[in-house]
Short mmCIF file of C-alpha atoms in Angstrom, two decimals:
data_model
loop_
_atom_site.label_atom_id
_atom_site.label_comp_id
_atom_site.label_asym_id
_atom_site.label_seq_id
_atom_site.Cartn_x
_atom_site.Cartn_y
_atom_site.Cartn_z
CA UNK V 1 6.45 20.27 -21.41
CA UNK V 2 7.97 21.35 -24.89
CA UNK V 3 11.34 22.08 -23.38
CA UNK V 4 11.75 18.41 -22.14
CA UNK V 5 12.21 15.10 -23.85
CA UNK V 6 10.96 11.85 -22.25
CA UNK V 7 14.12 9.66 -21.34
CA UNK V 8 12.10 6.66 -19.75
CA UNK V 9 9.76 5.79 -17.37
CA UNK V 10 11.25 5.35 -13.84
CA UNK V 11 8.57 4.07 -11.80
CA UNK V 12 5.34 4.81 -9.85
CA UNK V 13 4.33 6.32 -6.55
CA UNK V 14 1.00 7.88 -4.72
CA UNK V 15 -1.27 9.17 -7.57
CA UNK V 16 0.87 8.95 -10.40
CA UNK V 17 3.72 7.66 -12.73
CA UNK V 18 7.20 9.08 -12.90
CA UNK V 19 9.14 9.64 -15.94
CA UNK V 20 13.07 10.70 -16.56
CA UNK V 21 13.10 13.65 -18.88
CA UNK V 22 15.93 15.79 -20.11
CA UNK V 23 15.96 19.60 -20.34
CA UNK V 24 16.58 20.18 -24.12
CA UNK V 25 18.52 23.43 -23.30
CA UNK V 26 20.71 22.73 -20.42
CA UNK V 27 20.65 18.97 -20.88
CA UNK V 28 19.97 18.49 -17.11
CA UNK V 29 17.89 15.40 -15.94
CA UNK V 30 14.70 15.84 -14.05
CA UNK V 31 12.15 13.32 -12.75
CA UNK V 32 8.64 14.31 -13.67
CA UNK V 33 5.51 12.92 -11.89
CA UNK V 34 2.28 12.64 -14.12
CA UNK V 35 -1.10 13.01 -12.77
CA UNK V 36 -4.13 12.55 -14.78
CA UNK V 37 -6.18 15.79 -14.88
CA UNK V 38 -9.79 15.87 -13.78
CA UNK V 39 -10.63 14.20 -10.72
CA UNK V 40 -7.59 12.72 -9.62
CA UNK V 41 -6.20 16.44 -8.99
CA UNK V 42 -7.45 16.36 -5.13
CA UNK V 43 -6.47 17.97 -1.88
CA UNK V 44 -3.67 15.28 -1.56
CA UNK V 45 -2.11 16.88 -4.76
CA UNK V 46 -2.17 20.35 -4.14
CA UNK V 47 -0.98 19.65 -0.68
CA UNK V 48 2.14 17.85 -1.98
CA UNK V 49 2.83 20.45 -4.50
CA UNK V 50 2.50 23.30 -2.20
CA UNK V 51 4.24 21.63 0.85
CA UNK V 52 7.13 20.39 -1.47
CA UNK V 53 7.64 23.94 -3.23
CA UNK V 54 8.26 25.38 0.24
CA UNK V 55 11.17 23.02 0.94
CA UNK V 56 14.71 23.50 0.32
CA UNK V 57 17.30 21.23 2.14
CA UNK V 58 20.09 18.91 0.87
CA UNK V 59 18.38 15.82 1.86
CA UNK V 60 14.98 16.64 0.37
CA UNK V 61 14.43 16.20 -3.57
CA UNK V 62 14.28 19.70 -5.05
CA UNK V 63 10.95 20.88 -6.32
CA UNK V 64 11.33 22.93 -10.06
CA UNK V 65 7.87 23.38 -11.36
CA UNK V 66 4.32 22.21 -12.56
CA UNK V 67 3.03 22.32 -15.89
CA UNK V 68 0.26 21.12 -17.82
CA UNK V 69 0.20 18.62 -20.65
CA UNK V 70 -3.06 18.08 -22.47
CA UNK V 71 -4.08 15.01 -20.41
CA UNK V 72 -1.72 15.30 -17.11
CA UNK V 73 -0.48 17.51 -14.61
CA UNK V 74 3.14 17.16 -14.43
CA UNK V 75 5.30 17.90 -11.28
CA UNK V 76 9.07 18.59 -12.38
CA UNK V 77 11.54 17.88 -9.65
CA UNK V 78 15.18 16.84 -8.98
CA UNK V 79 16.22 13.58 -10.17
CA UNK V 80 17.91 11.20 -7.59
CA UNK V 81 20.16 8.99 -9.84
CA UNK V 82 20.93 6.40 -7.11
CA UNK V 83 17.35 4.98 -6.80
CA UNK V 84 15.63 4.09 -3.76
CA UNK V 85 17.09 3.30 -0.46
CA UNK V 86 14.83 0.18 -0.59
CA UNK V 87 16.55 -1.35 -3.24
CA UNK V 88 20.03 -0.43 -1.97
CA UNK V 89 18.76 -2.50 1.26
CA UNK V 90 17.44 -5.29 -0.56
CA UNK V 91 20.61 -5.83 -2.79
CA UNK V 92 22.86 -5.88 0.44
CA UNK V 93 20.40 -7.68 2.75
CA UNK V 94 21.21 -5.48 5.58
CA UNK V 95 23.76 -2.69 6.31
CA UNK V 96 26.63 -2.43 8.67
CA UNK V 97 25.83 -0.39 11.76
CA UNK V 98 28.12 2.44 10.30
CA UNK V 99 26.40 2.61 7.01
CA UNK V 100 23.06 2.50 8.45
CA UNK V 101 24.15 5.46 10.81
CA UNK V 102 25.55 7.36 7.75
CA UNK V 103 21.94 7.16 6.10
CA UNK V 104 19.98 7.64 9.33
CA UNK V 105 21.73 10.96 10.03
CA UNK V 106 20.95 12.48 6.64
CA UNK V 107 17.29 11.15 6.95
CA UNK V 108 16.88 12.72 10.39
CA UNK V 109 18.68 15.81 8.96
CA UNK V 110 15.71 16.22 6.29
CA UNK V 111 12.91 15.24 8.69
CA UNK V 112 14.28 17.95 11.20
CA UNK V 113 14.10 20.57 8.28
CA UNK V 114 10.58 19.61 7.32
CA UNK V 115 9.55 19.77 10.77
CA UNK V 116 11.31 23.33 11.26
CA UNK V 117 8.93 24.33 8.30
CA UNK V 118 6.10 23.02 10.18
CA UNK V 119 5.46 19.98 7.62
CA UNK V 120 5.41 16.32 8.76
CA UNK V 121 5.88 13.68 6.30
CA UNK V 122 3.63 11.14 7.61
CA UNK V 123 4.67 8.45 5.04
CA UNK V 124 8.56 8.10 5.45
CA UNK V 125 9.89 4.64 4.37
CA UNK V 126 12.54 3.35 2.43
CA UNK V 127 10.85 3.58 -0.54
CA UNK V 128 10.14 7.34 -0.02
CA UNK V 129 13.85 7.80 0.55
CA UNK V 130 16.06 8.35 -2.73
CA UNK V 131 19.58 8.58 -3.31
CA UNK V 132 21.74 10.71 -5.56
CA UNK V 133 24.09 9.12 -7.74
CA UNK V 134 27.59 10.01 -5.55
CA UNK V 135 29.72 7.73 -4.18
CA UNK V 136 29.04 8.44 -0.97
CA UNK V 137 25.16 8.51 -1.81
CA UNK V 138 23.34 11.70 -0.46
CA UNK V 139 19.64 11.06 1.03
CA UNK V 140 16.86 12.77 -0.90
CA UNK V 141 13.33 12.29 0.80
CA UNK V 142 10.40 12.43 -1.79
CA UNK V 143 6.85 11.86 -2.23
CA UNK V 144 5.03 14.35 -0.05
CA UNK V 145 1.67 13.19 -0.99
CA UNK V 146 0.44 12.60 2.65
CA UNK V 147 2.41 15.31 4.34
CA UNK V 148 0.46 17.89 6.27
CA UNK V 149 1.13 21.27 7.39
CA UNK V 150 0.89 22.09 10.92
CA UNK V 151 0.08 25.50 10.41
CA UNK V 152 -3.48 24.25 9.17
CA UNK V 153 -4.53 21.16 11.53
CA UNK V 154 -3.25 18.28 13.63
CA UNK V 155 -3.36 15.29 11.62
CA UNK V 156 -5.99 12.74 12.28
CA UNK V 157 -6.32 10.38 9.29
CA UNK V 158 -4.77 7.01 9.26
CA UNK V 159 -2.20 7.51 6.60
CA UNK V 160 1.24 5.77 5.69
CA UNK V 161 2.48 2.27 4.81
CA UNK V 162 1.50 -0.30 7.18
CA UNK V 163 4.91 -1.64 8.21
CA UNK V 164 6.01 2.02 9.49
CA UNK V 165 2.79 3.34 11.03
CA UNK V 166 3.03 4.48 14.50
CA UNK V 167 0.71 3.02 17.23
CA UNK V 168 -1.30 6.40 17.66
CA UNK V 169 -1.80 6.57 13.89
CA UNK V 170 -3.97 3.84 14.07
CA UNK V 171 -6.36 5.67 16.41
CA UNK V 172 -9.02 7.90 14.80
CA UNK V 173 -7.72 10.51 17.32
CA UNK V 174 -5.53 13.68 16.59
CA UNK V 175 -2.02 12.96 16.87
CA UNK V 176 1.36 14.73 16.56
CA UNK V 177 2.78 14.05 13.20
CA UNK V 178 6.27 14.90 14.22
CA UNK V 179 6.37 12.22 16.61
CA UNK V 180 4.63 9.82 14.26
CA UNK V 181 7.45 10.58 11.80
CA UNK V 182 10.07 9.71 14.62
CA UNK V 183 8.42 6.04 14.59
CA UNK V 184 8.88 5.75 10.82
CA UNK V 185 12.22 6.86 11.05
CA UNK V 186 12.94 4.10 13.84
CA UNK V 187 11.50 1.46 11.64
CA UNK V 188 13.84 2.47 8.54
CA UNK V 189 16.59 2.29 10.80
CA UNK V 190 15.78 -1.21 12.04
CA UNK V 191 15.19 -2.42 8.55
CA UNK V 192 18.58 -1.11 7.42
CA UNK V 193 20.19 -2.75 10.50
CA UNK V 194 18.36 -6.06 10.34
CA UNK V 195 16.96 -6.46 7.09
CA UNK V 196 13.55 -7.17 8.03
CA UNK V 197 10.45 -5.06 9.35
CA UNK V 198 10.29 -5.08 13.05
CA UNK V 199 6.97 -5.51 13.66
CA UNK V 200 6.34 -8.06 11.04
CA UNK V 201 5.44 -11.53 12.41
CA UNK V 202 8.44 -13.71 10.85
CA UNK V 203 6.45 -16.86 10.82
CA UNK V 204 3.50 -15.30 9.35
CA UNK V 205 4.80 -12.09 7.56
CA UNK V 206 1.49 -11.47 5.49
CA UNK V 207 -0.87 -11.46 8.35
CA UNK V 208 -1.64 -7.97 8.83
CA UNK V 209 -3.71 -8.36 11.88
CA UNK V 210 -0.78 -9.65 13.75
CA UNK V 211 1.41 -6.80 12.45
CA UNK V 212 -1.09 -4.36 13.96
CA UNK V 213 -1.14 -6.19 16.98
CA UNK V 214 2.70 -6.28 17.36
CA UNK V 215 2.62 -2.53 16.73
CA UNK V 216 0.16 -1.69 19.25
CA UNK V 217 2.10 -3.70 21.71
CA UNK V 218 5.37 -2.64 20.61
CA UNK V 219 6.36 -6.27 20.15
CA UNK V 220 9.87 -6.50 18.55
CA UNK V 221 13.41 -7.93 18.88
CA UNK V 222 16.80 -7.57 17.20
CA UNK V 223 18.00 -11.38 15.90
CA UNK V 224 20.77 -12.94 17.51
CA UNK V 225 22.49 -13.19 14.47
CA UNK V 226 22.72 -9.40 13.81
CA UNK V 227 25.42 -7.48 16.04
CA UNK V 228 23.84 -4.36 17.27
CA UNK V 229 25.50 -1.75 19.83
CA UNK V 230 24.19 -0.94 22.99
CA UNK V 231 23.87 2.66 21.88
CA UNK V 232 21.95 2.02 18.74
CA UNK V 233 19.59 -0.58 20.92
CA UNK V 234 19.19 2.24 23.33
CA UNK V 235 17.95 4.46 20.62
CA UNK V 236 15.62 2.10 18.93
CA UNK V 237 14.10 1.44 22.51
CA UNK V 238 13.34 4.98 22.79
CA UNK V 239 11.93 5.32 19.54
CA UNK V 240 9.77 2.41 19.66
CA UNK V 241 7.61 3.55 22.52
CA UNK V 242 3.70 3.37 22.50
CA UNK V 243 2.89 6.52 24.19
CA UNK V 244 3.83 9.43 21.99
CA UNK V 245 4.31 11.55 24.67
CA UNK V 246 7.15 9.52 25.76
CA UNK V 247 8.81 8.76 22.84
CA UNK V 248 12.08 10.37 21.82
CA UNK V 249 11.77 13.43 19.52
CA UNK V 250 14.01 14.70 17.05
CA UNK V 251 16.13 17.11 18.72
CA UNK V 252 16.71 14.55 21.11
CA UNK V 253 17.67 12.18 18.68
CA UNK V 254 20.18 14.74 17.06
CA UNK V 255 21.97 14.54 20.59
CA UNK V 256 21.95 10.84 21.10
CA UNK V 257 25.56 9.37 21.27
CA UNK V 258 24.86 6.94 18.60
CA UNK V 259 23.62 9.64 16.22
CA UNK V 260 26.49 11.98 17.01
CA UNK V 261 29.32 9.46 16.06
CA UNK V 262 30.90 10.19 12.83
CA UNK V 263 28.44 13.12 12.22
CA UNK V 264 29.36 14.71 9.06
CA UNK V 265 30.54 18.65 10.05
CA UNK V 266 28.09 20.03 7.51
CA UNK V 267 25.14 18.41 9.55
CA UNK V 268 26.34 19.69 13.04
CA UNK V 269 24.60 22.62 14.69
CA UNK V 270 25.84 25.77 12.79
CA UNK V 271 27.04 23.99 9.68
CA UNK V 272 26.47 24.27 6.12
CA UNK V 273 23.06 22.03 6.16
CA UNK V 274 21.44 23.80 8.93
CA UNK V 275 20.78 26.94 7.52
CA UNK V 276 16.86 27.08 6.96
CA UNK V 277 17.08 28.20 3.31
CA UNK V 278 13.83 28.95 1.59
CA UNK V 279 13.28 27.33 -1.65
CA UNK V 280 12.71 30.02 -4.55
CA UNK V 281 10.94 28.18 -7.26
CA UNK V 282 10.38 29.66 -10.76
CA UNK V 283 6.41 29.83 -9.95
CA UNK V 284 4.62 31.97 -7.27
CA UNK V 285 2.04 30.24 -5.19
CA UNK V 286 -0.58 31.96 -7.19
CA UNK V 287 0.75 30.36 -10.58
CA UNK V 288 0.82 27.07 -8.89
CA UNK V 289 -2.60 27.19 -7.56
CA UNK V 290 -4.11 28.48 -10.91
CA UNK V 291 -2.34 25.46 -12.97
CA UNK V 292 -3.84 22.91 -10.27
CA UNK V 293 -7.16 24.74 -10.63
CA UNK V 294 -7.04 24.41 -14.31
CA UNK V 295 -5.71 20.61 -14.09
CA UNK V 296 -8.86 19.76 -11.92
CA UNK V 297 -11.41 20.41 -14.72
CA UNK V 298 -12.70 17.22 -16.13
CA UNK V 299 -11.37 15.81 -19.38
CA UNK V 300 -13.45 14.13 -22.16
CA UNK V 301 -10.49 11.85 -23.18
CA UNK V 302 -10.88 8.16 -22.55
CA UNK V 303 -8.37 5.95 -20.95
CA UNK V 304 -5.99 8.99 -20.18
CA UNK V 305 -4.82 7.05 -17.20
CA UNK V 306 -4.84 3.62 -18.31
CA UNK V 307 -1.10 3.42 -17.27
CA UNK V 308 -1.33 4.81 -14.04
CA UNK V 309 -0.79 2.43 -10.88
CA UNK V 310 -2.25 2.88 -7.55
CA UNK V 311 -0.75 4.04 -4.36
CA UNK V 312 0.83 1.66 -1.83
CA UNK V 313 -0.27 3.96 0.87
CA UNK V 314 -3.69 4.26 2.65
CA UNK V 315 -5.95 6.95 4.31
CA UNK V 316 -8.74 5.00 6.16
CA UNK V 317 -11.05 6.37 8.82
CA UNK V 318 -12.57 3.18 10.20
CA UNK V 319 -9.95 1.11 11.42
CA UNK V 320 -11.59 -2.27 11.99
CA UNK V 321 -13.12 -1.96 8.35
CA UNK V 322 -9.80 -1.46 6.91
CA UNK V 323 -8.34 -4.40 8.94
CA UNK V 324 -11.25 -6.65 7.43
CA UNK V 325 -10.69 -5.14 3.84
CA UNK V 326 -6.94 -5.88 3.98
CA UNK V 327 -7.44 -9.51 4.89
CA UNK V 328 -9.94 -10.19 2.59
CA UNK V 329 -8.59 -8.24 -0.53
CA UNK V 330 -4.98 -8.98 -0.04
CA UNK V 331 -3.77 -5.24 -0.38
CA UNK V 332 -1.00 -3.89 1.30
CA UNK V 333 1.09 -7.23 1.47
CA UNK V 334 4.43 -6.37 2.91
CA UNK V 335 7.59 -7.84 1.18
CA UNK V 336 9.45 -10.45 3.55
CA UNK V 337 12.74 -8.58 3.65
CA UNK V 338 14.33 -11.57 5.51
CA UNK V 339 14.49 -13.94 2.79
#
């Protein structure tokens, strides 16, 4: 970390805290995710690093390198100066349909690329969708802590953030991670347009049991005060389908009339964003694995992680126990975005 100087803390995510740093030589800004060395360096962390390392796309935060400090593993990546898409929608209340489409097109472009690389994200949400600092912000998907490489196995565990979870993910059976990602993209689109979560009970937003019930029964509606085109409603109705085999997939979304409207030239088939460019990071897979292995060794440093903040996502095998735990502990309370 000698070549970087810390500028400020910029937040927290799955398994660690993030800081803004500046390269002392180039003066470029980067985001660095710090994860305490030792037992916290588990399979999720290795998966995040290796999956993220393999991706190169305009709508995905670029991976740079991994480094070791005396107490932490540091993941260096592109800095998205525009912050979270979540913050933008909270400030605006909700987006116009055209603005929502502008961001949704980019989200689908990035997710489509991930799927083409046989990686499903499994925790897509507004908080994991960043923006660069440009006037017409470019979407940057981040946080691959729960992503799953389809080259190894089909996803089975219940992962993700409650408001965005697809019905089939709530089961303990194998599911198609790509189709589950589609559902999460649909939730993101709905929130951008309506300014509230689709399956949250508006009269009792903190009742997680009701939220799950509404997800499983696909119980949602677009409020009368929100003007949404027939084409957009049609797309949402084909995303929010309980049976994943009947749900619209990414290629079908990309050919949907609502999606195609005002689609930027570079995002069209054959455009400059369509090249499946392989990332060429400075470190080989062997180097990365060696650093991760070293980071796994336990440290005799007290309170090395006292500043780390816990994850807002979940990995739960027992569904009923999970729901009971949620209701008794108060965890995973969803913000009421309609206020």
